[in-house]
PDB file of C-alpha atoms and ligand atoms in Angstrom:
ATOM      1  CA  MET B 965      11.053  15.157  10.245  1.00 81.00           C
ATOM      2  CA  LYS B 966      10.640  11.908  10.353  1.00 93.00           C
ATOM      3  CA  THR B 967       7.356  10.631  12.116  1.00 97.00           C
ATOM      4  CA  ILE B 968       7.303   8.173  14.933  1.00 97.00           C
ATOM      5  CA  LEU B 969       6.060   5.609  12.191  1.00 98.00           C
ATOM      6  CA  ASN B 970       7.775   6.552   9.525  1.00 98.00           C
ATOM      7  CA  LYS B 971      11.129   6.173  11.839  1.00 98.00           C
ATOM      8  CA  GLN B 972       9.672   2.136  12.666  1.00 98.00           C
ATOM      9  CA  ILE B 973       8.884   1.684   9.358  1.00 98.00           C
ATOM     10  CA  ALA B 974      12.673   2.690   8.485  1.00 98.00           C
ATOM     11  CA  ALA B 975      13.687   0.372  11.179  1.00 98.00           C
ATOM     12  CA  MET B 976      12.033  -2.577   9.497  1.00 98.00           C
ATOM     13  CA  LEU B 977      13.642  -2.021   6.776  1.00 98.00           C
ATOM     14  CA  GLU B 978      17.035  -2.658   8.054  1.00 98.00           C
ATOM     15  CA  GLU B 979      16.177  -6.596   7.639  1.00 98.00           C
ATOM     16  CA  THR B 980      17.501  -7.419   3.992  1.00 98.00           C
ATOM     17  CA  ASP B 981      14.533 -10.272   3.237  1.00 98.00           C
ATOM     18  CA  MET B 982      12.306  -8.550   1.238  1.00 98.00           C
ATOM     19  CA  ILE B 983       9.154 -10.916   2.402  1.00 98.00           C
ATOM     20  CA  ALA B 984      10.008 -10.431   6.030  1.00 98.00           C
ATOM     21  CA  ALA B 985      10.295  -6.677   5.922  1.00 98.00           C
ATOM     22  CA  LEU B 986       7.319  -5.656   4.011  1.00 98.00           C
ATOM     23  CA  ALA B 987       5.183  -8.280   6.206  1.00 98.00           C
ATOM     24  CA  ASN B 988       6.409  -5.746   9.317  1.00 98.00           C
ATOM     25  CA  VAL B 989       5.689  -3.077   7.340  1.00 98.00           C
ATOM     26  CA  SER B 990       1.938  -4.137   7.010  1.00 98.00           C
ATOM     27  CA  ALA B 991       2.167  -5.040  10.400  1.00 98.00           C
ATOM     28  CA  CYS B 992       3.431  -1.403  11.315  1.00 98.00           C
ATOM     29  CA  ILE B 993       1.042   0.293   9.624  1.00 98.00           C
ATOM     30  CA  PHE B 994      -2.336  -1.949  10.383  1.00 98.00           C
ATOM     31  CA  THR B 995      -1.264  -1.691  14.792  1.00 98.00           C
ATOM     32  CA  SER B 996      -0.389   2.036  13.893  1.00 98.00           C
ATOM     33  CA  TYR B 997      -3.446   3.252  12.027  1.00 98.00           C
ATOM     34  CA  GLU B 998      -7.261   3.158  13.513  1.00 98.00           C
ATOM     35  CA  ASN B 999     -10.523   2.132  12.249  1.00 98.00           C
ATOM     36  CA  LEU B1000      -8.015   0.174   9.061  1.00 98.00           C
ATOM     37  CA  ASN B1001      -9.792  -3.457   8.103  1.00 98.00           C
ATOM     38  CA  TRP B1002      -6.687  -4.168   5.822  1.00 98.00           C
ATOM     39  CA  ALA B1003      -2.895  -2.775   5.271  1.00 98.00           C
ATOM     40  CA  GLY B1004      -0.273  -4.741   2.729  1.00 98.00           C
ATOM     41  CA  PHE B1005       1.297  -4.693  -0.279  1.00 98.00           C
ATOM     42  CA  TYR B1006       0.843  -5.385  -4.247  1.00 98.00           C
ATOM     43  CA  PHE B1007       3.580  -6.484  -6.532  1.00 98.00           C
ATOM     44  CA  VAL B1008       4.049  -5.697  -9.821  1.00 98.00           C
ATOM     45  CA  LYS B1009       4.669  -9.010 -11.572  1.00 98.00           C
ATOM     46  CA  ASN B1010       3.954 -10.666 -14.908  1.00 97.00           C
ATOM     47  CA  ASP B1011       1.544  -7.688 -16.089  1.00 97.00           C
ATOM     48  CA  GLU B1012      -0.599  -7.538 -13.141  1.00 98.00           C
ATOM     49  CA  LEU B1013      -0.782  -6.912  -9.248  1.00 98.00           C
ATOM     50  CA  ILE B1014      -0.091  -9.554  -7.465  1.00 98.00           C
ATOM     51  CA  LEU B1015      -1.232  -9.842  -3.180  1.00 98.00           C
ATOM     52  CA  GLY B1016       2.121  -9.494  -1.199  1.00 98.00           C
ATOM     53  CA  PRO B1017       2.258  -9.643   2.660  1.00 98.00           C
ATOM     54  CA  PHE B1018      -0.907  -8.347   4.598  1.00 98.00           C
ATOM     55  CA  GLN B1019      -3.059  -8.125   7.600  1.00 98.00           C
ATOM     56  CA  GLY B1020      -6.200  -8.248   7.415  1.00 98.00           C
ATOM     57  CA  LYS B1021      -8.813 -10.295   5.734  1.00 97.00           C
ATOM     58  CA  PRO B1022      -7.703 -12.541   2.707  1.00 97.00           C
ATOM     59  CA  ALA B1023      -8.178 -10.545  -0.315  1.00 97.00           C
ATOM     60  CA  CYS B1024      -7.977 -10.429  -4.337  1.00 96.00           C
ATOM     61  CA  THR B1025      -4.819 -12.301  -5.541  1.00 98.00           C
ATOM     62  CA  HIS B1026      -4.672 -10.611  -8.875  1.00 98.00           C
ATOM     63  CA  ILE B1027      -5.502  -7.674 -10.429  1.00 98.00           C
ATOM     64  CA  PRO B1028      -5.410  -6.472 -13.521  1.00 98.00           C
ATOM     65  CA  PHE B1029      -3.649  -2.976 -13.907  1.00 98.00           C
ATOM     66  CA  THR B1030      -7.208  -1.859 -15.758  1.00 97.00           C
ATOM     67  CA  ASN B1031      -8.901  -2.419 -13.077  1.00 96.00           C
ATOM     68  CA  GLY B1032      -9.691  -1.170  -8.874  1.00 97.00           C
ATOM     69  CA  VAL B1033      -7.871   1.780  -7.552  1.00 98.00           C
ATOM     70  CA  CYS B1034      -4.842  -0.064  -7.320  1.00 98.00           C
ATOM     71  CA  GLY B1035      -4.617  -0.783 -11.068  1.00 98.00           C
ATOM     72  CA  LYS B1036      -5.622   3.144 -11.256  1.00 98.00           C
ATOM     73  CA  CYS B1037      -2.160   3.716  -8.854  1.00 98.00           C
ATOM     74  CA  TYR B1038      -0.116   1.640 -11.302  1.00 98.00           C
ATOM     75  CA  ARG B1039      -1.418   3.463 -14.580  1.00 98.00           C
ATOM     76  CA  ASP B1040      -0.821   7.138 -13.044  1.00 98.00           C
ATOM     77  CA  LYS B1041       1.775   6.396 -11.084  1.00 98.00           C
ATOM     78  CA  ALA B1042       0.382   8.514  -8.259  1.00 98.00           C
ATOM     79  CA  VAL B1043      -1.191   8.147  -4.838  1.00 98.00           C
ATOM     80  CA  MET B1044      -5.083   7.455  -4.589  1.00 98.00           C
ATOM     81  CA  ARG B1045      -6.429   8.630  -1.513  1.00 98.00           C
ATOM     82  CA  ILE B1046      -9.919   7.821  -1.858  1.00 98.00           C
ATOM     83  CA  ASP B1047     -12.885   8.853   0.640  1.00 98.00           C
ATOM     84  CA  ASP B1048     -15.154   6.926  -0.699  1.00 97.00           C
ATOM     85  CA  VAL B1049     -14.963   3.698  -2.619  1.00 97.00           C
ATOM     86  CA  GLU B1050     -18.341   3.574  -3.681  1.00 96.00           C
ATOM     87  CA  THR B1051     -18.301   6.464  -5.518  1.00 97.00           C
ATOM     88  CA  PHE B1052     -14.940   5.024  -7.043  1.00 96.00           C
ATOM     89  CA  PRO B1053     -15.620   3.079 -10.729  1.00 91.00           C
ATOM     90  CA  GLY B1054     -14.314  -0.018 -10.723  1.00 91.00           C
ATOM     91  CA  HIS B1055     -13.803  -0.610  -6.993  1.00 93.00           C
ATOM     92  CA  ILE B1056     -12.899  -3.753  -6.241  1.00 94.00           C
ATOM     93  CA  ALA B1057     -14.258  -4.808  -2.557  1.00 93.00           C
ATOM     94  CA  CYS B1058     -11.895  -7.564  -1.500  1.00 90.00           C
ATOM     95  CA  ASP B1059     -14.122  -6.699   1.665  1.00 91.00           C
ATOM     96  CA  ALA B1060     -17.154  -5.604   1.190  1.00 93.00           C
ATOM     97  CA  ALA B1061     -16.879  -3.065   4.429  1.00 94.00           C
ATOM     98  CA  SER B1062     -14.730  -1.069   3.183  1.00 95.00           C
ATOM     99  CA  ARG B1063     -15.836   2.720   2.407  1.00 96.00           C
ATOM    100  CA  SER B1064     -12.416   4.331   2.246  1.00 98.00           C
ATOM    101  CA  GLU B1065      -9.071   3.620   0.682  1.00 98.00           C
ATOM    102  CA  LEU B1066      -5.347   4.853   0.346  1.00 98.00           C
ATOM    103  CA  CYS B1067      -3.262   3.483  -2.312  1.00 98.00           C
ATOM    104  CA  VAL B1068       0.463   4.952  -2.686  1.00 98.00           C
ATOM    105  CA  PRO B1069       3.067   3.669  -5.631  1.00 98.00           C
ATOM    106  CA  VAL B1070       6.652   2.719  -4.490  1.00 98.00           C
ATOM    107  CA  ILE B1071       8.411   3.369  -7.567  1.00 98.00           C
ATOM    108  CA  VAL B1072      12.490   2.754  -8.591  1.00 98.00           C
ATOM    109  CA  ASN B1073      13.901   4.187 -11.421  1.00 97.00           C
ATOM    110  CA  GLY B1074      10.786   5.746 -12.900  1.00 97.00           C
ATOM    111  CA  GLU B1075       8.518   2.199 -12.399  1.00 98.00           C
ATOM    112  CA  VAL B1076       5.612   1.174 -10.379  1.00 98.00           C
ATOM    113  CA  ILE B1077       6.892  -1.948  -8.369  1.00 98.00           C
ATOM    114  CA  MET B1078       4.841  -2.405  -5.879  1.00 98.00           C
ATOM    115  CA  GLU B1079       1.810  -0.140  -4.008  1.00 98.00           C
ATOM    116  CA  ILE B1080       1.368   0.347  -0.340  1.00 98.00           C
ATOM    117  CA  ASP B1081      -2.867  -0.347  -0.056  1.00 98.00           C
ATOM    118  CA  ILE B1082      -4.699   0.589   3.126  1.00 98.00           C
ATOM    119  CA  ASP B1083      -8.527   0.351   3.006  1.00 98.00           C
ATOM    120  CA  SER B1084     -10.801   1.173   6.192  1.00 98.00           C
ATOM    121  CA  PRO B1085     -14.508   0.640   6.846  1.00 98.00           C
ATOM    122  CA  PHE B1086     -15.032   3.894   7.551  1.00 98.00           C
ATOM    123  CA  ARG B1087     -15.432   7.106   4.749  1.00 98.00           C
ATOM    124  CA  ASN B1088     -13.086   9.732   5.041  1.00 98.00           C
ATOM    125  CA  ARG B1089     -10.666   7.896   6.615  1.00 98.00           C
ATOM    126  CA  PHE B1090      -7.395   8.948   5.617  1.00 98.00           C
ATOM    127  CA  THR B1091      -5.753  12.431   5.951  1.00 98.00           C
ATOM    128  CA  GLU B1092      -3.764  14.468   3.911  1.00 98.00           C
ATOM    129  CA  ALA B1093      -0.806  13.953   6.648  1.00 97.00           C
ATOM    130  CA  GLU B1094      -1.282   9.968   6.615  1.00 98.00           C
ATOM    131  CA  GLU B1095      -1.074  10.257   2.463  1.00 98.00           C
ATOM    132  CA  LYS B1096       2.330  12.110   3.341  1.00 98.00           C
ATOM    133  CA  GLU B1097       3.373   9.432   6.089  1.00 98.00           C
ATOM    134  CA  MET B1098       2.850   6.588   3.276  1.00 98.00           C
ATOM    135  CA  LEU B1099       4.566   8.688   0.183  1.00 98.00           C
ATOM    136  CA  ALA B1100       7.706   8.815   2.682  1.00 98.00           C
ATOM    137  CA  ALA B1101       7.401   4.796   3.709  1.00 98.00           C
ATOM    138  CA  ALA B1102       7.728   4.385  -0.007  1.00 98.00           C
ATOM    139  CA  GLU B1103      10.345   6.095  -0.542  1.00 98.00           C
ATOM    140  CA  ASP B1104      12.210   4.434   2.174  1.00 98.00           C
ATOM    141  CA  ILE B1105      10.732   0.891   0.710  1.00 98.00           C
ATOM    142  CA  ALA B1106      12.161   1.961  -2.690  1.00 98.00           C
ATOM    143  CA  SER B1107      15.317   3.107  -1.385  1.00 98.00           C
ATOM    144  CA  ALA B1108      15.379  -0.393   0.893  1.00 98.00           C
ATOM    145  CA  PHE B1109      14.486  -2.374  -2.173  1.00 98.00           C
ATOM    146  CA  SER B1110      17.683  -0.812  -4.402  1.00 98.00           C
ATOM    147  CA  ARG B1111      20.162  -1.029  -1.387  1.00 98.00           C
ATOM    148  CA  HIS B1112      19.102  -5.115   0.033  1.00 98.00           C
ATOM    149  CA  SER B1113      18.707  -5.733  -4.185  1.00 98.00           C
ATOM    150  CA  TRP B1114      15.649  -7.129  -3.573  1.00 98.00           C
ATOM    151  CA  LYS B1115      13.909  -8.790  -6.548  1.00 97.00           C
ATOM    152  CA  ILE B1116      10.044  -9.495  -7.011  1.00 97.00           C
TER     153      ILE B1116
HETATM  154  N1  LIG Q2393      -9.373  -1.917  -3.461  1.00 90.17           N
HETATM  155  C1  LIG Q2393      -8.714  -2.192  -4.176  1.00 90.17           C
HETATM  156  C2  LIG Q2393      -8.504  -3.856  -4.109  1.00 90.17           C
HETATM  157  C3  LIG Q2393      -7.416  -4.240  -2.961  1.00 90.17           C
HETATM  158  S1  LIG Q2393      -7.983  -4.349  -1.707  1.00 90.17           S
HETATM  159  O1  LIG Q2393      -8.544  -3.147  -0.899  1.00 90.17           O
HETATM  160  C4  LIG Q2393      -7.055  -5.098  -0.484  1.00 90.17           C
HETATM  161  C5  LIG Q2393      -8.842  -1.646  -5.628  1.00 90.17           C
HETATM  162  O2  LIG Q2393     -10.262  -0.767  -6.000  1.00 90.17           O
HETATM  163  O3  LIG Q2393      -7.952  -1.775  -6.680  1.00 90.17           O
END
């Protein structure tokens, strides 16, 4: 059973332009989850992570694969649900107010092609149910990427 948010995101992914679709997906996440200070995308491009569509304050534009929560998400091809970013070695504080973070890889043909990244100014903000919801969103984004022949 898809959650309402997953259904809304699936509807946004009917849009055939990648930036237009993902801009709306970031807005959908940012306005649906409470207590966030940032929600958006990083694209895997030229062997690093590059800022994509997002909602929130301006953020780091380039993140090496070696750094931060986003870099570890890329290296491990795994979700990072960090309850307290101040205890995460190498966390990149784009916004000093951030306290917890959920970073989810979007995987196509076994490769991470982008990440969904979400920040909160509160510790322990993200639940296991939300992690699953964002994993389902990442799978829908991966199918839209292939279906619409998107390119990064
Ligand atoms: N905190 C991330 C950087 C991206 S911002 O949160 C938008 C990290 O440690 O990789």
